[in-house]
PDB file of C-alpha atoms in Angstrom:
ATOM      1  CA  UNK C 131    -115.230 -53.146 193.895  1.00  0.00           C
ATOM      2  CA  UNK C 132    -116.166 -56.439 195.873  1.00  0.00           C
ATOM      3  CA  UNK C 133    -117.665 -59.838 194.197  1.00  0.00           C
ATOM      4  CA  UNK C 134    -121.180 -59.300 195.136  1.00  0.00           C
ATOM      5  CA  UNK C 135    -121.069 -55.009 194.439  1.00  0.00           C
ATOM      6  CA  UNK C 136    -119.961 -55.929 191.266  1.00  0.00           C
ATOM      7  CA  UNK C 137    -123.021 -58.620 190.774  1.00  0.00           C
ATOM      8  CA  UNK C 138    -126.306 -56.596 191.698  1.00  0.00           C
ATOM      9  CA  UNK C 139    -124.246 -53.808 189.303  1.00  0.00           C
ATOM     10  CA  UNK C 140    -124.246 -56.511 186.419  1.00  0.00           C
ATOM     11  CA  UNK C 141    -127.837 -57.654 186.829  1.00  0.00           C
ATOM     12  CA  UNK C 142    -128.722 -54.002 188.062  1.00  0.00           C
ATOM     13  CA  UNK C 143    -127.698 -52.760 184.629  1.00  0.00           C
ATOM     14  CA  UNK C 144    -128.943 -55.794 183.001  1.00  0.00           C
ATOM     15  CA  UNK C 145    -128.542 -54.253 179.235  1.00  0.00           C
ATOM     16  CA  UNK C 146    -127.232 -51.103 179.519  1.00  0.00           C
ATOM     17  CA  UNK C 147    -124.205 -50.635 176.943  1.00  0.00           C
ATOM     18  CA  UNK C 148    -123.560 -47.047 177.922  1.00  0.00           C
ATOM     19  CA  UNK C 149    -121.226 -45.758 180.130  1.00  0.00           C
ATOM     20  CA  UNK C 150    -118.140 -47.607 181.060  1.00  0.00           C
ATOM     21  CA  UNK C 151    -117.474 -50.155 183.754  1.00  0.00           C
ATOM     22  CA  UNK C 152    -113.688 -50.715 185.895  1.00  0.00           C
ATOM     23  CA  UNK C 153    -112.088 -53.812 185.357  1.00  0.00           C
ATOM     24  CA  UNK C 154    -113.075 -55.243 188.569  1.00  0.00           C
ATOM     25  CA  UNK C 155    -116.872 -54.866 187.614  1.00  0.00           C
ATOM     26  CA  UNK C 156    -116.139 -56.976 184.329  1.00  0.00           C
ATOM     27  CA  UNK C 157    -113.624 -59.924 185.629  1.00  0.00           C
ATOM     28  CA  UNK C 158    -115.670 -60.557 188.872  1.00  0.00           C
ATOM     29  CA  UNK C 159    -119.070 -60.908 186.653  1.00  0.00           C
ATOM     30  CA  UNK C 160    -117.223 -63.548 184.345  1.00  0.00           C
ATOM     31  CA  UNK C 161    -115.976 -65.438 187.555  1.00  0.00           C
ATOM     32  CA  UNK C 162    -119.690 -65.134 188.809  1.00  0.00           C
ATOM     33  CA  UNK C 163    -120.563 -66.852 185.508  1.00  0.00           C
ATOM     34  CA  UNK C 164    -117.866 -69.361 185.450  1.00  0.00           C
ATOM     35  CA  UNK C 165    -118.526 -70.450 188.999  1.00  0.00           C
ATOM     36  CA  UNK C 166    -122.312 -70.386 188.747  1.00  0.00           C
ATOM     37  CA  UNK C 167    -121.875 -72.391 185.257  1.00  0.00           C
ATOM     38  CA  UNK C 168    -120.336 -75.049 187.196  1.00  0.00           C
ATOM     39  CA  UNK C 169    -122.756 -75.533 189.520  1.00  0.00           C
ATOM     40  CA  UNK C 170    -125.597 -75.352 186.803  1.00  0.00           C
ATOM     41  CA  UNK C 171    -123.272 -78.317 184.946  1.00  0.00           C
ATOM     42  CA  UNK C 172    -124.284 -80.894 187.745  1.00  0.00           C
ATOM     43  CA  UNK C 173    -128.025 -79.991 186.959  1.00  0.00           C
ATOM     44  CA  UNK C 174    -127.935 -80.742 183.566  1.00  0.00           C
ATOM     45  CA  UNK C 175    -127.218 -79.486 179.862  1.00  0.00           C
ATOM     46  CA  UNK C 176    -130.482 -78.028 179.259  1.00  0.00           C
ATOM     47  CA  UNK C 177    -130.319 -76.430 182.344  1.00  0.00           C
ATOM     48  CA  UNK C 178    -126.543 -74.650 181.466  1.00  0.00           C
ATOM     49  CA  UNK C 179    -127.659 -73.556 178.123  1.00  0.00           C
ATOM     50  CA  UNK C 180    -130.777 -71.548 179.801  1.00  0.00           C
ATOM     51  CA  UNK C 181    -128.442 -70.107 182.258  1.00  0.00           C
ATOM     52  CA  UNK C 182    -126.124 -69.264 179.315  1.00  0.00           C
ATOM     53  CA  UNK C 183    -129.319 -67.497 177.273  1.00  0.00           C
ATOM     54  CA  UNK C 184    -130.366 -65.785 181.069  1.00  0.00           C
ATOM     55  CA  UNK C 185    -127.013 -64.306 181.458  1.00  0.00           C
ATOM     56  CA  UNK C 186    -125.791 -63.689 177.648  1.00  0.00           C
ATOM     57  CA  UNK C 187    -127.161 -59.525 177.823  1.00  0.00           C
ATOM     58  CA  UNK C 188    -125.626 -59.153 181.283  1.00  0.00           C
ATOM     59  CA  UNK C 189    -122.376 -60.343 179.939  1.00  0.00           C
ATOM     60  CA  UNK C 190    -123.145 -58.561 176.842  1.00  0.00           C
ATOM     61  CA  UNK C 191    -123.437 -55.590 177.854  1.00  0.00           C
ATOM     62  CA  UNK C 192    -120.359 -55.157 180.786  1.00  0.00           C
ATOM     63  CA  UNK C 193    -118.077 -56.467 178.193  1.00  0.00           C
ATOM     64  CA  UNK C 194    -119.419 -53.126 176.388  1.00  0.00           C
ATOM     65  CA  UNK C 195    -119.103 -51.013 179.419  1.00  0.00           C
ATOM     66  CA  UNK C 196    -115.101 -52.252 179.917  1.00  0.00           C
ATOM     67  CA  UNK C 197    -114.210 -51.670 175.970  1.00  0.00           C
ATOM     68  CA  UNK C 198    -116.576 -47.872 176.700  1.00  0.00           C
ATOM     69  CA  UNK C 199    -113.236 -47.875 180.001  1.00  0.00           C
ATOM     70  CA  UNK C 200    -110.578 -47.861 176.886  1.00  0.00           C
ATOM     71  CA  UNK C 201    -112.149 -45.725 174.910  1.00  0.00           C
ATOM     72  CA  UNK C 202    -112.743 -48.732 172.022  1.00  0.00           C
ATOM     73  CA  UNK C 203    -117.034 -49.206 170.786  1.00  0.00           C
ATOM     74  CA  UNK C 204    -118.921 -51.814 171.656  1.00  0.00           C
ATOM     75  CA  UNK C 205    -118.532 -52.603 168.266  1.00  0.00           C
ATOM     76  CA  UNK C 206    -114.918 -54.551 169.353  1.00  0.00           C
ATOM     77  CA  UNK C 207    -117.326 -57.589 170.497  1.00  0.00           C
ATOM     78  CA  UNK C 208    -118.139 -58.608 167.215  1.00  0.00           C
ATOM     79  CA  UNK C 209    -114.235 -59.410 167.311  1.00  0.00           C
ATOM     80  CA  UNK C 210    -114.648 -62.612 169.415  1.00  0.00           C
ATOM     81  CA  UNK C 211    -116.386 -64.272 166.486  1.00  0.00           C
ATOM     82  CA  UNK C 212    -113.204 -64.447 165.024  1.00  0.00           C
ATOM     83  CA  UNK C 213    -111.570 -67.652 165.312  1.00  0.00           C
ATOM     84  CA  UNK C 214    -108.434 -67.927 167.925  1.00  0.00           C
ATOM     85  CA  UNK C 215    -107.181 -64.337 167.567  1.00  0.00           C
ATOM     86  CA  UNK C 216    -110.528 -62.524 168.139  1.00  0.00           C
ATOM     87  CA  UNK C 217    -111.018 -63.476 171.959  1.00  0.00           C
ATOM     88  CA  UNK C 218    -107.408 -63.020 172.526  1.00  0.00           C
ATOM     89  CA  UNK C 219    -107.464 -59.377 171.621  1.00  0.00           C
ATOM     90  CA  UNK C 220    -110.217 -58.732 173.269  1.00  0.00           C
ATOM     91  CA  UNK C 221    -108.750 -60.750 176.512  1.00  0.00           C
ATOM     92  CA  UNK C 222    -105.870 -58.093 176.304  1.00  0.00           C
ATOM     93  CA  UNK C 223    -108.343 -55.086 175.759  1.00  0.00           C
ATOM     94  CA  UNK C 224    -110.392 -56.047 178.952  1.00  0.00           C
ATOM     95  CA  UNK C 225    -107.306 -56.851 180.830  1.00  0.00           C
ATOM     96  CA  UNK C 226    -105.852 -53.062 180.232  1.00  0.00           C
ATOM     97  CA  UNK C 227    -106.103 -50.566 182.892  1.00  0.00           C
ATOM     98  CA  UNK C 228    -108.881 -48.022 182.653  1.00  0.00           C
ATOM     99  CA  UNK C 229    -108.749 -44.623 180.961  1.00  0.00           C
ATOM    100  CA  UNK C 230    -108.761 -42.285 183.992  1.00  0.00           C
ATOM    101  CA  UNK C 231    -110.031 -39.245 182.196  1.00  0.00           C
ATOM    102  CA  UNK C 232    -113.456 -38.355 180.695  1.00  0.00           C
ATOM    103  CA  UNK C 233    -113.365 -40.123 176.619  1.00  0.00           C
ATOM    104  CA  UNK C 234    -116.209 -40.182 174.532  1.00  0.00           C
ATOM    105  CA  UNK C 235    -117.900 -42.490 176.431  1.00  0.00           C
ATOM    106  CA  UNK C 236    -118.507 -40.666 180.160  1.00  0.00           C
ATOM    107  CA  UNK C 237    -116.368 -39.777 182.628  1.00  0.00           C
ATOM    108  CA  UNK C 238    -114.209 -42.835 184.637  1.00  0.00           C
ATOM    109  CA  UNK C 239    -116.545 -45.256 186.975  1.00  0.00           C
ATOM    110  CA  UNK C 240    -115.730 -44.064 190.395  1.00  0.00           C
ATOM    111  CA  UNK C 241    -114.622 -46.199 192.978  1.00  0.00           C
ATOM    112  CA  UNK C 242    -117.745 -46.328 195.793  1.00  0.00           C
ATOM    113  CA  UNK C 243    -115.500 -44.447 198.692  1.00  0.00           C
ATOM    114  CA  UNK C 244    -115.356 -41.726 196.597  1.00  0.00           C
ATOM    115  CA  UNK C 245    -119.165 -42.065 196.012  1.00  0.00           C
ATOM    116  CA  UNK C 246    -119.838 -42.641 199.780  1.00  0.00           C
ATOM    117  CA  UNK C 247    -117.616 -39.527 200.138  1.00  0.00           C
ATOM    118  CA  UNK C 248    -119.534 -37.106 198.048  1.00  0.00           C
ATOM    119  CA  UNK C 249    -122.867 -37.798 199.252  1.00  0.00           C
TER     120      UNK C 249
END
């Protein structure tokens, strides 16, 4: 999955928390964010904290998706409120590979050759 795929998919499914979403999809959105962030930063504070609130259900809802990809609930996101151990579990859950058959929550995101190819 490219940069910009992985983008329109993220906006696309702007709060949808079913399903499941590759790893890919989930680390090039946060880059998107961190990069974008950045560039909001020169603009202002105010400015950052509405793109914060604009983006908050996008990035909401593909951290969903990637727990959905190893077979953990949504649920796990309420983890990250947990001071210093919280986001680093759920660093290590978004950084493990996806679960490549079907789990509770869907079968595995394809890659898009092997969309392109069945259409």
């Amino acid at each position: 999955m490219s940069f910009f795929e992985a983008i329109r998919i993220c906006f696309s499914k702007y709060a949808d928390f079913t399903g499941r979403a590759p790893r890919s999809e989930y680390w090039w959105f946060l880059l998107f964010v961190f990069l974008l962030s950045l560039v909001v930063a020169l603009l202002g504070p105010i400015r950052v904290f509405i793109f914060h609130v604009a983006v908050l259900l996008p990035q909401l809802a593909v951290g969903a998706r990637r727990l959905h990809d190893t077979d953990r609930s949504a649920w796990w996101l309420l983890l990250g409120l947990v001071p210093f151990i919280g986001p680093i579990v759920l660093i290590v859950w978004f950084c493990q590979k996806s679960d490549p058959v079907i789990n509770s929550y869907g079968p595995p995101p394809l890659p898009q050759e092997a969309l392109a190819a069945k259409a």
